[in-house]
Amino acid sequence: MKNQACGDTRPDSLPGNVIAEMVEPLFFWETKSAPAIGQSVEIGGAEAKHAASVRRMRVGEKLQLTDGKGLRVRGVISSVAADLLTISVTEVNQVAEPKLKTVLIQALAKGDRDELAIQACTEIGVNEVIPWAASRSVSRWEGPKIAKGISRWQSIVSEAAKQSLRVYTPQVRELVSTNQLATMVSSFDLVLVLEPTAAEKLGDVTLPQQGSIALVVGPEGGIAEAEIEQLVAAGARSVALGDSVLRTSTAGIAALSVIHGQIEGWA
């Protein structure tokens, strides 16, 4: 059996015609309208190749399809080709958007620390990601690197959403500077800036149950004092997670876990 912690619950081999019960894998599927139960639909391209060649799925196995906008379609594979799968639809649901959306404003960081952060936060349930060029960010996106960086982050986020069976794919927004971020503060219902020296603890903050919460995570060198002052002056709140100082790759994960634990109806 492959490692279930990595999301692959399919045995390496199954005897005879036995189809094991397992978590139904999720695949992206572009569609203009939801199918009807009993209808046959097809998926092709990279998703079909991944299902057939990488996951080695076959006739009789169950899977899920999503458009990334809340549609969840469950079905059973009726035919498999190298680049085309046919699925018989057994269930169709349009999942409602969450009443409270969480937004990760992640500072650019060296190595893959920022990428690890957005990947894990997507798996936890963040709804939107905004890359931030903080003053202490060692990594810099400039010129053509901006579009390339956003595209890479979107790919990471999309794959993480699929891995965690999410039917809403978070969107990676445009890169922002600190000045731009300060002007955005008022567009959220609550903006929390993670700062280890802050007097207020995240666990003591009363969170709204609907609207939007933005979480600001600094780079590996922390958020500059002037930036904190600017964001707080714009309406953000500076909060600490606890006594420990976490890396930029883990701070957002810990904070989102605390936030989601207090959101009514979040699972």
GROMACS .gro file of C-alpha atoms in nm:
model
  267
    1MET     CA    1   0.000   0.000   0.000
    2LYS     CA    2   0.129   0.344  -0.085
    3ASN     CA    3   0.162   0.607   0.184
    4GLN     CA    4  -0.190   0.732   0.266
    5ALA     CA    5  -0.048   1.045   0.427
    6CYS     CA    6   0.051   1.153   0.078
    7GLY     CA    7  -0.305   1.111  -0.048
    8ASP     CA    8  -0.244   0.795  -0.252
    9THR     CA    9  -0.471   0.528  -0.107
   10ARG     CA   10  -0.464   0.296  -0.407
   11PRO     CA   11  -0.290  -0.041  -0.355
   12ASP     CA   12   0.002  -0.114  -0.587
   13SER     CA   13  -0.186  -0.417  -0.715
   14LEU     CA   14  -0.531  -0.570  -0.668
   15PRO     CA   15  -0.613  -0.938  -0.718
   16GLY     CA   16  -0.845  -1.042  -1.000
   17ASN     CA   17  -1.143  -0.812  -1.049
   18VAL     CA   18  -1.151  -0.686  -0.690
   19ILE     CA   19  -1.186  -0.308  -0.663
   20ALA     CA   20  -1.076  -0.185  -0.320
   21GLU     CA   21  -1.267   0.079  -0.128
   22MET     CA   22  -1.055   0.392  -0.111
   23VAL     CA   23  -1.069   0.768  -0.105
   24GLU     CA   24  -1.195   0.879  -0.445
   25PRO     CA   25  -0.923   1.083  -0.619
   26LEU     CA   26  -1.017   1.424  -0.754
   27PHE     CA   27  -0.950   1.551  -1.107
   28PHE     CA   28  -1.008   1.891  -1.263
   29TRP     CA   29  -1.266   1.897  -1.538
   30GLU     CA   30  -1.361   2.196  -1.748
   31THR     CA   31  -1.734   2.214  -1.807
   32LYS     CA   32  -1.992   2.481  -1.882
   33SER     CA   33  -2.275   2.305  -1.703
   34ALA     CA   34  -2.326   2.032  -1.444
   35PRO     CA   35  -2.400   1.686  -1.585
   36ALA     CA   36  -2.703   1.476  -1.493
   37ILE     CA   37  -2.688   1.158  -1.287
   38GLY     CA   38  -2.653   0.863  -1.522
   39GLN     CA   39  -2.489   1.072  -1.793
   40SER     CA   40  -2.150   0.972  -1.934
   41VAL     CA   41  -1.881   1.240  -1.939
   42GLU     CA   42  -1.524   1.241  -2.066
   43ILE     CA   43  -1.201   1.390  -1.936
   44GLY     CA   44  -0.893   1.415  -2.151
   45GLY     CA   45  -0.554   1.581  -2.170
   46ALA     CA   46  -0.313   1.590  -1.877
   47GLU     CA   47  -0.575   1.487  -1.620
   48ALA     CA   48  -0.669   1.174  -1.815
   49LYS     CA   49  -0.302   1.085  -1.868
   50HIS     CA   50  -0.237   1.126  -1.495
   51ALA     CA   51  -0.533   0.903  -1.409
   52ALA     CA   52  -0.442   0.632  -1.659
   53SER     CA   53  -0.061   0.634  -1.651
   54VAL     CA   54   0.035   0.762  -1.307
   55ARG     CA   55  -0.251   0.647  -1.086
   56ARG     CA   56  -0.319   0.344  -1.310
   57MET     CA   57  -0.694   0.374  -1.266
   58ARG     CA   58  -0.915   0.128  -1.447
   59VAL     CA   59  -1.275   0.044  -1.532
   60GLY     CA   60  -1.496   0.013  -1.225
   61GLU     CA   61  -1.302   0.251  -1.004
   62LYS     CA   62  -1.462   0.560  -0.856
   63LEU     CA   63  -1.338   0.915  -0.886
   64GLN     CA   64  -1.444   1.276  -0.841
   65LEU     CA   65  -1.444   1.564  -1.087
   66THR     CA   66  -1.450   1.937  -1.017
   67ASP     CA   67  -1.441   2.259  -1.213
   68GLY     CA   68  -1.259   2.429  -0.925
   69LYS     CA   69  -1.564   2.651  -0.869
   70GLY     CA   70  -1.759   2.432  -0.627
   71LEU     CA   71  -1.891   2.158  -0.855
   72ARG     CA   72  -1.832   1.806  -0.726
   73VAL     CA   73  -1.919   1.516  -0.956
   74ARG     CA   74  -1.878   1.157  -0.846
   75GLY     CA   75  -1.875   0.871  -1.090
   76VAL     CA   76  -1.745   0.532  -1.199
   77ILE     CA   77  -1.497   0.482  -1.480
   78SER     CA   78  -1.656   0.300  -1.774
   79SER     CA   79  -1.360   0.313  -2.015
   80VAL     CA   80  -0.991   0.405  -1.999
   81ALA     CA   81  -0.754   0.508  -2.277
   82ALA     CA   82  -0.411   0.666  -2.267
   83ASP     CA   83  -0.550   1.019  -2.282
   84LEU     CA   84  -0.925   0.979  -2.237
   85LEU     CA   85  -1.148   0.856  -1.955
   86THR     CA   86  -1.522   0.801  -1.973
   87ILE     CA   87  -1.712   0.830  -1.645
   88SER     CA   88  -2.069   0.734  -1.559
   89VAL     CA   89  -2.202   1.003  -1.325
   90THR     CA   90  -2.349   0.881  -0.996
   91GLU     CA   91  -2.370   1.202  -0.791
   92VAL     CA   92  -2.366   1.577  -0.859
   93ASN     CA   93  -2.333   1.853  -0.599
   94GLN     CA   94  -2.269   2.227  -0.609
   95VAL     CA   95  -2.088   2.303  -0.286
   96ALA     CA   96  -2.173   2.639  -0.131
   97GLU     CA   97  -1.894   2.891  -0.088
   98PRO     CA   98  -1.775   2.939   0.271
   99LYS     CA   99  -1.938   3.223   0.464
  100LEU     CA  100  -1.597   3.326   0.594
  101LYS     CA  101  -1.303   3.334   0.354
  102THR     CA  102  -0.944   3.323   0.470
  103VAL     CA  103  -0.674   3.496   0.267
  104LEU     CA  104  -0.303   3.426   0.306
  105ILE     CA  105  -0.077   3.722   0.236
  106GLN     CA  106   0.257   3.544   0.217
  107ALA     CA  107   0.585   3.732   0.194
  108LEU     CA  108   0.832   3.610  -0.065
  109ALA     CA  109   1.103   3.399   0.098
  110LYS     CA  110   1.425   3.237  -0.015
  111GLY     CA  111   1.452   2.874  -0.117
  112ASP     CA  112   1.115   2.702  -0.125
  113ARG     CA  113   0.989   2.826   0.212
  114ASP     CA  114   0.716   3.044   0.066
  115GLU     CA  115   0.608   2.760  -0.164
  116LEU     CA  116   0.588   2.517   0.128
  117ALA     CA  117   0.374   2.772   0.311
  118ILE     CA  118   0.119   2.823   0.034
  119GLN     CA  119   0.099   2.450  -0.037
  120ALA     CA  120   0.022   2.353   0.322
  121CYS     CA  121  -0.213   2.647   0.378
  122THR     CA  122  -0.410   2.545   0.071
  123GLU     CA  123  -0.443   2.193   0.208
  124ILE     CA  124  -0.569   2.339   0.536
  125GLY     CA  125  -0.831   2.547   0.357
  126VAL     CA  126  -0.713   2.898   0.267
  127ASN     CA  127  -0.935   3.058   0.003
  128GLU     CA  128  -0.698   3.305  -0.160
  129VAL     CA  129  -0.324   3.370  -0.175
  130ILE     CA  130  -0.152   3.706  -0.225
  131PRO     CA  131   0.228   3.722  -0.273
  132TRP     CA  132   0.390   4.009  -0.086
  133ALA     CA  133   0.725   4.173  -0.162
  134ALA     CA  134   0.816   4.269   0.195
  135SER     CA  135   1.116   4.494   0.260
  136ARG     CA  136   1.310   4.204   0.414
  137SER     CA  137   1.221   3.952   0.145
  138VAL     CA  138   1.545   3.804   0.012
  139SER     CA  139   1.363   3.657  -0.287
  140ARG     CA  140   1.261   3.916  -0.544
  141TRP     CA  141   1.017   3.898  -0.832
  142GLU     CA  142   1.098   4.162  -1.090
  143GLY     CA  143   1.014   4.201  -1.458
  144PRO     CA  144   0.932   3.865  -1.622
  145LYS     CA  145   0.984   3.692  -1.286
  146ILE     CA  146   0.655   3.836  -1.157
  147ALA     CA  147   0.432   3.652  -1.405
  148LYS     CA  148   0.646   3.339  -1.378
  149GLY     CA  149   0.628   3.345  -0.998
  150ILE     CA  150   0.250   3.392  -0.990
  151SER     CA  151   0.205   3.109  -1.242
  152ARG     CA  152   0.424   2.877  -1.036
  153TRP     CA  153   0.239   2.961  -0.715
  154GLN     CA  154  -0.095   2.901  -0.889
  155SER     CA  155   0.025   2.560  -1.006
  156ILE     CA  156   0.133   2.470  -0.652
  157VAL     CA  157  -0.197   2.589  -0.506
  158SER     CA  158  -0.405   2.407  -0.770
  159GLU     CA  159  -0.224   2.078  -0.713
  160ALA     CA  160  -0.257   2.116  -0.335
  161ALA     CA  161  -0.630   2.180  -0.371
  162LYS     CA  162  -0.668   1.868  -0.583
  163GLN     CA  163  -0.458   1.662  -0.343
  164SER     CA  164  -0.679   1.765  -0.051
  165LEU     CA  165  -1.001   1.705  -0.250
  166ARG     CA  166  -1.110   2.069  -0.247
  167VAL     CA  167  -1.370   2.172  -0.504
  168TYR     CA  168  -1.285   2.542  -0.478
  169THR     CA  169  -0.939   2.621  -0.613
  170PRO     CA  170  -0.780   2.921  -0.437
  171GLN     CA  171  -0.660   3.195  -0.669
  172VAL     CA  172  -0.314   3.350  -0.651
  173ARG     CA  173  -0.349   3.726  -0.692
  174GLU     CA  174  -0.104   3.987  -0.815
  175LEU     CA  175   0.218   4.059  -0.628
  176VAL     CA  176   0.180   4.353  -0.386
  177SER     CA  177   0.421   4.594  -0.222
  178THR     CA  178   0.381   4.706   0.139
  179ASN     CA  179   0.222   5.033   0.024
  180GLN     CA  180  -0.028   4.842  -0.190
  181LEU     CA  181  -0.097   4.602   0.093
  182ALA     CA  182  -0.172   4.891   0.329
  183THR     CA  183  -0.436   5.024   0.088
  184MET     CA  184  -0.597   4.677   0.075
  185VAL     CA  185  -0.644   4.643   0.452
  186SER     CA  186  -0.986   4.810   0.449
  187SER     CA  187  -1.118   4.562   0.191
  188PHE     CA  188  -1.108   4.279   0.447
  189ASP     CA  189  -1.322   4.240   0.758
  190LEU     CA  190  -1.013   4.160   0.963
  191VAL     CA  191  -0.640   4.169   0.888
  192LEU     CA  192  -0.402   3.993   1.127
  193VAL     CA  193  -0.029   4.056   1.103
  194LEU     CA  194   0.178   3.779   1.263
  195GLU     CA  195   0.442   3.934   1.488
  196PRO     CA  196   0.610   3.733   1.770
  197THR     CA  197   0.651   4.044   1.991
  198ALA     CA  198   0.288   4.156   1.966
  199ALA     CA  199   0.105   4.199   2.296
  200GLU     CA  200  -0.219   4.050   2.165
  201LYS     CA  201  -0.241   3.674   2.114
  202LEU     CA  202  -0.412   3.525   1.811
  203GLY     CA  203  -0.613   3.292   2.033
  204ASP     CA  204  -0.767   3.591   2.213
  205VAL     CA  205  -0.897   3.759   1.897
  206THR     CA  206  -1.272   3.743   1.839
  207LEU     CA  207  -1.313   3.632   1.480
  208PRO     CA  208  -1.603   3.716   1.249
  209GLN     CA  209  -1.809   3.419   1.133
  210GLN     CA  210  -1.861   3.560   0.785
  211GLY     CA  211  -1.682   3.793   0.549
  212SER     CA  212  -1.305   3.772   0.511
  213ILE     CA  213  -0.995   3.741   0.726
  214ALA     CA  214  -0.651   3.818   0.584
  215LEU     CA  215  -0.343   3.673   0.750
  216VAL     CA  216  -0.011   3.850   0.688
  217VAL     CA  217   0.301   3.635   0.717
  218GLY     CA  218   0.644   3.796   0.695
  219PRO     CA  219   0.966   3.672   0.531
  220GLU     CA  220   1.247   3.477   0.699
  221GLY     CA  221   1.387   3.795   0.858
  222GLY     CA  222   1.052   3.899   0.999
  223ILE     CA  223   0.838   4.201   0.921
  224ALA     CA  224   1.013   4.537   0.951
  225GLU     CA  225   0.885   4.756   1.234
  226ALA     CA  226   0.798   5.035   0.991
  227GLU     CA  227   0.585   4.794   0.788
  228ILE     CA  228   0.399   4.674   1.095
  229GLU     CA  229   0.329   5.033   1.195
  230GLN     CA  230   0.206   5.115   0.845
  231LEU     CA  231  -0.028   4.816   0.833
  232VAL     CA  232  -0.160   4.874   1.185
  233ALA     CA  233  -0.221   5.240   1.102
  234ALA     CA  234  -0.426   5.121   0.804
  235GLY     CA  235  -0.646   4.909   1.033
  236ALA     CA  236  -0.464   4.575   1.069
  237ARG     CA  237  -0.401   4.410   1.406
  238SER     CA  238  -0.062   4.279   1.514
  239VAL     CA  239  -0.091   3.941   1.688
  240ALA     CA  240   0.139   3.672   1.823
  241LEU     CA  241   0.089   3.297   1.796
  242GLY     CA  242   0.251   3.226   2.130
  243ASP     CA  243   0.593   3.214   2.287
  244SER     CA  244   0.758   3.031   1.998
  245VAL     CA  245   0.895   3.204   1.688
  246LEU     CA  246   0.797   3.004   1.380
  247ARG     CA  247   0.951   3.001   1.034
  248THR     CA  248   0.776   3.175   0.747
  249SER     CA  249   0.704   2.828   0.606
  250THR     CA  250   0.513   2.719   0.918
  251ALA     CA  251   0.372   3.037   1.077
  252GLY     CA  252   0.078   3.062   0.837
  253ILE     CA  253  -0.007   2.695   0.880
  254ALA     CA  254  -0.022   2.728   1.259
  255ALA     CA  255  -0.221   3.051   1.247
  256LEU     CA  256  -0.475   2.919   0.996
  257SER     CA  257  -0.526   2.610   1.211
  258VAL     CA  258  -0.613   2.836   1.505
  259ILE     CA  259  -0.844   3.051   1.291
  260HIS     CA  260  -1.025   2.761   1.129
  261GLY     CA  261  -1.067   2.595   1.466
  262GLN     CA  262  -1.278   2.894   1.572
  263ILE     CA  263  -1.488   2.922   1.257
  264GLU     CA  264  -1.836   2.782   1.300
  265GLY     CA  265  -1.910   2.503   1.057
  266TRP     CA  266  -1.553   2.468   0.932
  267ALA     CA  267  -1.442   2.107   0.893
   0.00000   0.00000   0.00000
